XYZ file of N, CA and C in Angstrom:
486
model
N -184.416 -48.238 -15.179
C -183.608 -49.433 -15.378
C -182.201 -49.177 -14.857
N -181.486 -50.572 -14.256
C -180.324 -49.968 -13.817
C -179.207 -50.614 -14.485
N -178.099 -50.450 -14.329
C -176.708 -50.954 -15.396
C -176.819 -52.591 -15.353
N -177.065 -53.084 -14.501
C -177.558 -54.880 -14.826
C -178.288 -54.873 -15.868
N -179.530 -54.438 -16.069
C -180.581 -54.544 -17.001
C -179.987 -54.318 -18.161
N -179.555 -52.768 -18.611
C -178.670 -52.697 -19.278
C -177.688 -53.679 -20.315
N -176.750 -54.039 -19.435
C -176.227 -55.383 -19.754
C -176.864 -56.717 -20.461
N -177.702 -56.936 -19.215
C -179.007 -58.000 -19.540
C -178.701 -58.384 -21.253
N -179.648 -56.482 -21.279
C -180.298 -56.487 -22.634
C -179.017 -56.446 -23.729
N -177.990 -55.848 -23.775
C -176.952 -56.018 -24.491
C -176.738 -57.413 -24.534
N -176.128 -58.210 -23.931
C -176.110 -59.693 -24.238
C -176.878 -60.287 -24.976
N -178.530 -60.161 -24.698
C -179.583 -60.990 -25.408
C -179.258 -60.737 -26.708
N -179.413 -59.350 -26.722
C -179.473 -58.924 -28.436
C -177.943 -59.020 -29.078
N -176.861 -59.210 -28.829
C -175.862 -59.924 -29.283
C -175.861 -60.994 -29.899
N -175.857 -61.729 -28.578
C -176.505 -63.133 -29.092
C -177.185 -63.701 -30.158
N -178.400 -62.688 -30.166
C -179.680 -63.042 -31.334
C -179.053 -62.181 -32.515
N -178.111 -61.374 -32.712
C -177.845 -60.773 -33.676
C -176.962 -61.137 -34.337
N -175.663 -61.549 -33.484
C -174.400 -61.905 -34.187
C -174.489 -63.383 -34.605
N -175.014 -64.469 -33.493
C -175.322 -65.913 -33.531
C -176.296 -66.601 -33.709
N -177.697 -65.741 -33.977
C -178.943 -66.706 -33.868
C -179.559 -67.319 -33.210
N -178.792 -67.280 -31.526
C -179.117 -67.483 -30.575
C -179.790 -67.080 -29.669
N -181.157 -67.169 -29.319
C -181.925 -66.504 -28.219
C -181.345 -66.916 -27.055
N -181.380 -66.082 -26.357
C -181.169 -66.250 -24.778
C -182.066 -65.636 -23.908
N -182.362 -65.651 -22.841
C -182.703 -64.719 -21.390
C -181.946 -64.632 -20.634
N -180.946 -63.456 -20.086
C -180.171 -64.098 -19.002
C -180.599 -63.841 -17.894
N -180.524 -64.688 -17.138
C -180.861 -64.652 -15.499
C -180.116 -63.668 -14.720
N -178.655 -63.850 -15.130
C -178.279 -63.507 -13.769
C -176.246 -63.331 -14.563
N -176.039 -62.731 -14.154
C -174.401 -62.463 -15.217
C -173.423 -62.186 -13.584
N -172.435 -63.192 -14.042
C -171.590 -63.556 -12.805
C -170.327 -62.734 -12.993
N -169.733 -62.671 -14.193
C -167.966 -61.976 -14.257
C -168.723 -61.068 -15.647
N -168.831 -59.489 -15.466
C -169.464 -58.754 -16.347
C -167.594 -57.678 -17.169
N -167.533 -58.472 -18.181
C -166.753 -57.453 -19.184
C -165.516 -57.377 -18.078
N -164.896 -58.653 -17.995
C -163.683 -59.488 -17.007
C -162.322 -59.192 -18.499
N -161.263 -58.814 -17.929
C -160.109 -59.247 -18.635
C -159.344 -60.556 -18.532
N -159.355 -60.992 -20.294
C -159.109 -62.495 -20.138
C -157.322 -62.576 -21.238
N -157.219 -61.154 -21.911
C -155.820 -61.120 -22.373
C -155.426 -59.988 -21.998
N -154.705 -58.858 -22.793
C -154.377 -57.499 -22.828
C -155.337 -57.203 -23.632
N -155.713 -58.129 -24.473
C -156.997 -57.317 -25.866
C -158.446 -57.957 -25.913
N -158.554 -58.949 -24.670
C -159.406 -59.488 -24.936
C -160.889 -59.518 -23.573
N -162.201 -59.214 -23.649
C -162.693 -59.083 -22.676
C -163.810 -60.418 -22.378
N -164.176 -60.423 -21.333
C -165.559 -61.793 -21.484
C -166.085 -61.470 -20.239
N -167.369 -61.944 -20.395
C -168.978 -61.949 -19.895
C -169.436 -62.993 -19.447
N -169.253 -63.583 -18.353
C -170.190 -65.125 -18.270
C -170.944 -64.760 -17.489
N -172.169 -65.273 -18.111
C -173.525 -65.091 -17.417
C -174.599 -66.882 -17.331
N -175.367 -66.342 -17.085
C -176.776 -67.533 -16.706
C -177.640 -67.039 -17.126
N -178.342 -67.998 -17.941
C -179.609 -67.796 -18.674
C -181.079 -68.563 -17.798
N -181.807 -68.186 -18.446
C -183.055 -68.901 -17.637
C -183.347 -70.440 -17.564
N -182.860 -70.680 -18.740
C -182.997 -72.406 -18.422
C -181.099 -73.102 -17.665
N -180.832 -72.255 -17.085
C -179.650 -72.276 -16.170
C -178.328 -73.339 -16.822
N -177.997 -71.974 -17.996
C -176.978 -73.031 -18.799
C -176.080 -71.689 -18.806
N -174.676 -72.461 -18.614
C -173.694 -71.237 -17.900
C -173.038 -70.627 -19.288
N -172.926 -69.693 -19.902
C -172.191 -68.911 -21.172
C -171.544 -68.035 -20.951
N -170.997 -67.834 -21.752
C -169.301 -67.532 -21.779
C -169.331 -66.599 -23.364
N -169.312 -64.566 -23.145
C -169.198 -64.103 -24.303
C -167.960 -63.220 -24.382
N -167.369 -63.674 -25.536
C -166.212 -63.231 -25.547
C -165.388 -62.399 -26.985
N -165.280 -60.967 -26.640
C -164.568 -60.364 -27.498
C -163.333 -59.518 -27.225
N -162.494 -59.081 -28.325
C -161.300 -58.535 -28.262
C -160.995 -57.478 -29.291
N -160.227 -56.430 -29.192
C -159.964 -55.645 -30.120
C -158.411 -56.263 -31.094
N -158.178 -57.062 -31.051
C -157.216 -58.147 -32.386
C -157.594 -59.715 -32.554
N -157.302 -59.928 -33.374
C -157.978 -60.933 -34.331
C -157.984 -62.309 -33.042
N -158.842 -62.752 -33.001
C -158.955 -64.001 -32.369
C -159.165 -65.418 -33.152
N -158.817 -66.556 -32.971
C -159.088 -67.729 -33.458
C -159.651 -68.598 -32.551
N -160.525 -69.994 -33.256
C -161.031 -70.679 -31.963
C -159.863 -71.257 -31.026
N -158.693 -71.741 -31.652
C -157.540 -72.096 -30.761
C -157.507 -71.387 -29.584
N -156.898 -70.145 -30.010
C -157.398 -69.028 -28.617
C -158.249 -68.805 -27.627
N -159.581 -69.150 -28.224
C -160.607 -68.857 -27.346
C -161.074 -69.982 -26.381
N -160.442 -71.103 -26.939
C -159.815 -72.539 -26.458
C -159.323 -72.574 -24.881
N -157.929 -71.470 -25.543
C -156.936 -71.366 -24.360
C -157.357 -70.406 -23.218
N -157.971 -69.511 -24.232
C -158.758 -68.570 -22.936
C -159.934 -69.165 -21.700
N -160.742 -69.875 -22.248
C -161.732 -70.701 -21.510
C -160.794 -71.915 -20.360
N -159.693 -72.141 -20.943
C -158.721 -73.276 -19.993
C -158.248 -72.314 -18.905
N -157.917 -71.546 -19.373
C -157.136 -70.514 -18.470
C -158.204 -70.088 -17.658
N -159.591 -69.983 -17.633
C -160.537 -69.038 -16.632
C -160.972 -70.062 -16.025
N -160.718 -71.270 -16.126
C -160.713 -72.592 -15.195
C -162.705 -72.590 -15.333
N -162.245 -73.127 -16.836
C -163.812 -73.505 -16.987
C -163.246 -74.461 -18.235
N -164.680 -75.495 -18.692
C -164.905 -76.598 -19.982
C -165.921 -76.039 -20.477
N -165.178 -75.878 -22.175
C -166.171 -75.691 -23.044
C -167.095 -76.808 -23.518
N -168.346 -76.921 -23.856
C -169.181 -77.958 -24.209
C -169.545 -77.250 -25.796
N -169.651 -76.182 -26.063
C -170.405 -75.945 -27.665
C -170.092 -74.534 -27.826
N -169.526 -74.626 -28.738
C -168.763 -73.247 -29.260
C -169.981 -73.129 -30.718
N -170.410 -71.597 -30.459
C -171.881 -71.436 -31.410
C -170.859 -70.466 -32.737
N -171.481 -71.213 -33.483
C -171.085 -70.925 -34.741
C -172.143 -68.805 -35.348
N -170.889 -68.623 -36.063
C -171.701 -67.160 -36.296
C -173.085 -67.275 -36.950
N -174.443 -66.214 -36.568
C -175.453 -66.777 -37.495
C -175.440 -66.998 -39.087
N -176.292 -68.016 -38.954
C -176.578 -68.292 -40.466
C -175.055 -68.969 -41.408
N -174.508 -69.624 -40.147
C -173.233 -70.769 -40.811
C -173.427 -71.463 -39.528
N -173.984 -72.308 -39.692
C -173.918 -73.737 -38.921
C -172.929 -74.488 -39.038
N -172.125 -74.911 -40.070
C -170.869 -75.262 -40.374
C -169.735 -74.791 -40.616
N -170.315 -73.812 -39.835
C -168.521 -72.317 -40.065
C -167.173 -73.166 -39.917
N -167.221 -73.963 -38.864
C -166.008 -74.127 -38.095
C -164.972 -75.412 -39.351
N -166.375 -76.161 -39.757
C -166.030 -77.314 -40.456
C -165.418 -76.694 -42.112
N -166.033 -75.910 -42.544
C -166.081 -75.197 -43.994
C -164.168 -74.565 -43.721
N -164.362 -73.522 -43.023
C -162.967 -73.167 -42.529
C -161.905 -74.198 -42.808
N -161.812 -75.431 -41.817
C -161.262 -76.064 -41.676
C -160.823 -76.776 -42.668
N -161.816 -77.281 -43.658
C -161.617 -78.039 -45.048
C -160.436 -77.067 -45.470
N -160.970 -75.920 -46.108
C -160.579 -74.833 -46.562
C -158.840 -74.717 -46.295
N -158.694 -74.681 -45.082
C -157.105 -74.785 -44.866
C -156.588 -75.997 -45.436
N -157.156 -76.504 -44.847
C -157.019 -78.289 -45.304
C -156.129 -78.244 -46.455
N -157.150 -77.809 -47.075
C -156.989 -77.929 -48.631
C -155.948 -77.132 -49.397
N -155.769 -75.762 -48.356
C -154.245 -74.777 -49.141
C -153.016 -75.751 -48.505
N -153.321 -76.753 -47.206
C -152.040 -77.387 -47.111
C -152.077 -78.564 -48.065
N -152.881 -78.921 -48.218
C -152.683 -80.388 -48.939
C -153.655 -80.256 -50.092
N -153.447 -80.044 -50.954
C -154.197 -79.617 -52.271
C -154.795 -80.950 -53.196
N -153.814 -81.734 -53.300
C -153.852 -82.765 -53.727
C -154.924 -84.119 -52.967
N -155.058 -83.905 -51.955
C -156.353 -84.723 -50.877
C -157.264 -84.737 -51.362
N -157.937 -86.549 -51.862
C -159.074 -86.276 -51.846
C -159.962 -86.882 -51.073
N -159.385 -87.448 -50.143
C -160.425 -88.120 -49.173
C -159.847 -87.522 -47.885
N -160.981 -86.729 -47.477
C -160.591 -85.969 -45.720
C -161.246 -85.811 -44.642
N -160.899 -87.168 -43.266
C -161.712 -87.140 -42.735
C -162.040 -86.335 -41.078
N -162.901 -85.966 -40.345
C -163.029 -85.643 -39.284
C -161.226 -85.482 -38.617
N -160.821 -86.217 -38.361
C -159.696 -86.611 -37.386
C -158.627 -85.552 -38.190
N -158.567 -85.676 -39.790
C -157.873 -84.697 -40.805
C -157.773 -82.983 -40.207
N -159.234 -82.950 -40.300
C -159.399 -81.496 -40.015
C -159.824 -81.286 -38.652
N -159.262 -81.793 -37.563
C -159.592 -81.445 -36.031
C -158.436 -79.974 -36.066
N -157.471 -80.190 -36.199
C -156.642 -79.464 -36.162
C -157.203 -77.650 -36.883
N -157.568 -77.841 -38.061
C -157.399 -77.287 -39.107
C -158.898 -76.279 -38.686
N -159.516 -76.764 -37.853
C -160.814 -76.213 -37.578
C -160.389 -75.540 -36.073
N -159.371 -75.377 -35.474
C -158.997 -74.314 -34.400
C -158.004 -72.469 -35.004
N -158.175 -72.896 -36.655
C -157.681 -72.095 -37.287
C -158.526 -71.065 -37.652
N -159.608 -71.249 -37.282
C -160.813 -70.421 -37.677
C -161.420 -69.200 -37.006
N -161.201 -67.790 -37.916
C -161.717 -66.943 -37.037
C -162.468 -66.531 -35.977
N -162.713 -66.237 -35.059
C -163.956 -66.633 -33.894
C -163.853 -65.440 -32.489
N -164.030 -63.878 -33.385
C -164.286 -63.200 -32.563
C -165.008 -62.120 -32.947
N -166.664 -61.682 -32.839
C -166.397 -62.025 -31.224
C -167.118 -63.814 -30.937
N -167.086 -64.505 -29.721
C -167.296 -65.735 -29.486
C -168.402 -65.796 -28.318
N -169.310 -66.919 -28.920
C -170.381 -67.600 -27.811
C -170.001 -68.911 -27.334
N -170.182 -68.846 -25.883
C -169.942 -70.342 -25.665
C -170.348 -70.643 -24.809
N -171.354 -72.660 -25.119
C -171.982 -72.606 -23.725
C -170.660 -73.410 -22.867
N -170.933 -73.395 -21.420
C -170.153 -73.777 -20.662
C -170.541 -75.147 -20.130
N -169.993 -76.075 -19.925
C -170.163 -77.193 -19.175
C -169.732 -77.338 -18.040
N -168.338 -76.959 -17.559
C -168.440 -76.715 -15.755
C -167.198 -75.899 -15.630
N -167.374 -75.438 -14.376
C -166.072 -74.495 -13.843
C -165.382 -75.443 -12.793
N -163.981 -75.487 -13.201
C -163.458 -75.902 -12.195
C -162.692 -75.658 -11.030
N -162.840 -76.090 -9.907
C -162.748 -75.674 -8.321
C -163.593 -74.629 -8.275
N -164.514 -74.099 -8.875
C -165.850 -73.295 -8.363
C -164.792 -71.705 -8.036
N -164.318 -71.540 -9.117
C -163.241 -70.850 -9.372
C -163.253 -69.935 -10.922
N -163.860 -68.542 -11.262
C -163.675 -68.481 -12.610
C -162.409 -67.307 -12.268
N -161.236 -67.502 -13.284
C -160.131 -66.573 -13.235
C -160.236 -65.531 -14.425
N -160.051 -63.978 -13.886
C -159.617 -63.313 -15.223
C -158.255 -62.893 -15.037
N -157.710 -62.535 -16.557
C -156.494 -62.029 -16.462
C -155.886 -60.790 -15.307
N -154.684 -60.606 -14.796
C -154.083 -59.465 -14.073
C -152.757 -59.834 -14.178
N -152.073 -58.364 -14.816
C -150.797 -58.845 -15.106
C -150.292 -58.555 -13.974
N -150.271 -57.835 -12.854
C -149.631 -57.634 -11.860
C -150.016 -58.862 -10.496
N -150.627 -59.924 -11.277
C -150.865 -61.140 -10.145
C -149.959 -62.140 -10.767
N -149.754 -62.952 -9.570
C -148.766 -64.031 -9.882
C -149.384 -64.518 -10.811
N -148.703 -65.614 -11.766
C -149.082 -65.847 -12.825
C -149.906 -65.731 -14.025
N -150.312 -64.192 -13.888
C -150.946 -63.364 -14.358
C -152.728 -64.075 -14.074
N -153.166 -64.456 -13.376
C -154.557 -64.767 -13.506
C -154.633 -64.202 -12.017
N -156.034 -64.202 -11.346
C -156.607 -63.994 -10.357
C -158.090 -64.642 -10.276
N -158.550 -64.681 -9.337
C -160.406 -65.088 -8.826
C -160.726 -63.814 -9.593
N -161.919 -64.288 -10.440
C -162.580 -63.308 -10.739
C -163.952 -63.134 -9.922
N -164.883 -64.449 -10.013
C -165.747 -64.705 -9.467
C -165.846 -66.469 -8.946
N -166.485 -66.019 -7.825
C -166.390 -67.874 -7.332
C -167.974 -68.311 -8.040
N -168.035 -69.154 -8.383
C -169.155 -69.883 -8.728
C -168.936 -71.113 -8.920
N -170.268 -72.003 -8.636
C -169.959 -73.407 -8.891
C -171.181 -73.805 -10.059
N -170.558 -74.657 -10.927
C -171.417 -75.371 -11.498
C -170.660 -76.694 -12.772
N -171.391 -77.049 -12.905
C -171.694 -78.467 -13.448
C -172.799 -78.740 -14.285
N -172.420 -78.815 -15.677
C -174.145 -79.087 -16.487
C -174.279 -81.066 -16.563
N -174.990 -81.236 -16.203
C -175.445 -82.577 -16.076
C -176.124 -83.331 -17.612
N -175.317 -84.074 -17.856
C -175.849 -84.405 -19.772
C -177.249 -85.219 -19.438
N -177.791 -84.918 -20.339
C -179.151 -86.042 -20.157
C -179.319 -86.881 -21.626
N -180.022 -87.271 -22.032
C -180.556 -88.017 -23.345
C -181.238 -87.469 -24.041
């Protein structure tokens, strides 16, 4: 087996371990890319050709962050996967703050806690991707102008269906 495979198999079993998420990946485009000073990511392709985005760091990350990180590598997030076995991580969190700011609330809706749900721990992070833009993914380099660079060119676009 050679260091692709390797990889491969590290991802799958991540995935299925940390998130509950099966995957296969096809094919891994920017492998263990710098996306801060502390932070690394993986975007790969899976077999049913849906583009993901795995991302960890050695200091604390939030989804806000991982937000800004995905804007910055000139890609759109479509579904940020919750850790396994909390399907409602992001929402529970969010109340939760909610609630040390405003204690007294008792009616709180969606629009309340949009905010309050980018406060939420989220590393390490899965995410599927919905498209890259200008067929362009950037990782961090502090010695490049504006600290980003081409990491890998790729194009894609996930097409919504019904």
């Amino acid at each position: 087996m050679n260091k692709a495979t390797y990889d491969e198999l590290a991802l799958e079993r991540i995935a299925k371990e940390k998130f509950g998420f099966p995957i296969d990946v096809q094919s891994i485009i920017l492998w263990h890319a710098d996306v801060s000073r502390t932070a690394k990511a993986s975007v790969f392709l899976t077999n049913k050709k849906q583009l993901m985005l795995y991302l960890e760091a050695t200091s604390p990350l939030i989804l806000s962050d991982v937000k800004k990180i995905i804007s910055r590598m000139g890609m759109r997030a479509e579904l940020f996967i919750p850790p396994k076995g909390q399907p409602r991580y992001f929402e529970d969190i969010g109340k939760r703050k909610f609630r040390e700011v405003f204690p007294g609330r008792k009616h709180v809706t969606d629009e309340d806690l949009h905010f309050y749900k980018t406060l939420a721990p989220y590393n390490p992070a899965l995410v599927l991707i919905s498209e890259v833009k200008n067929g362009e993914i950037y990782q961090f380099d502090s010695d490049a102008y504006g600290n980003w660079r081409v990491g890998a060119r790729f194009r894609y676009r996930r097409i919504q269906t019904s």
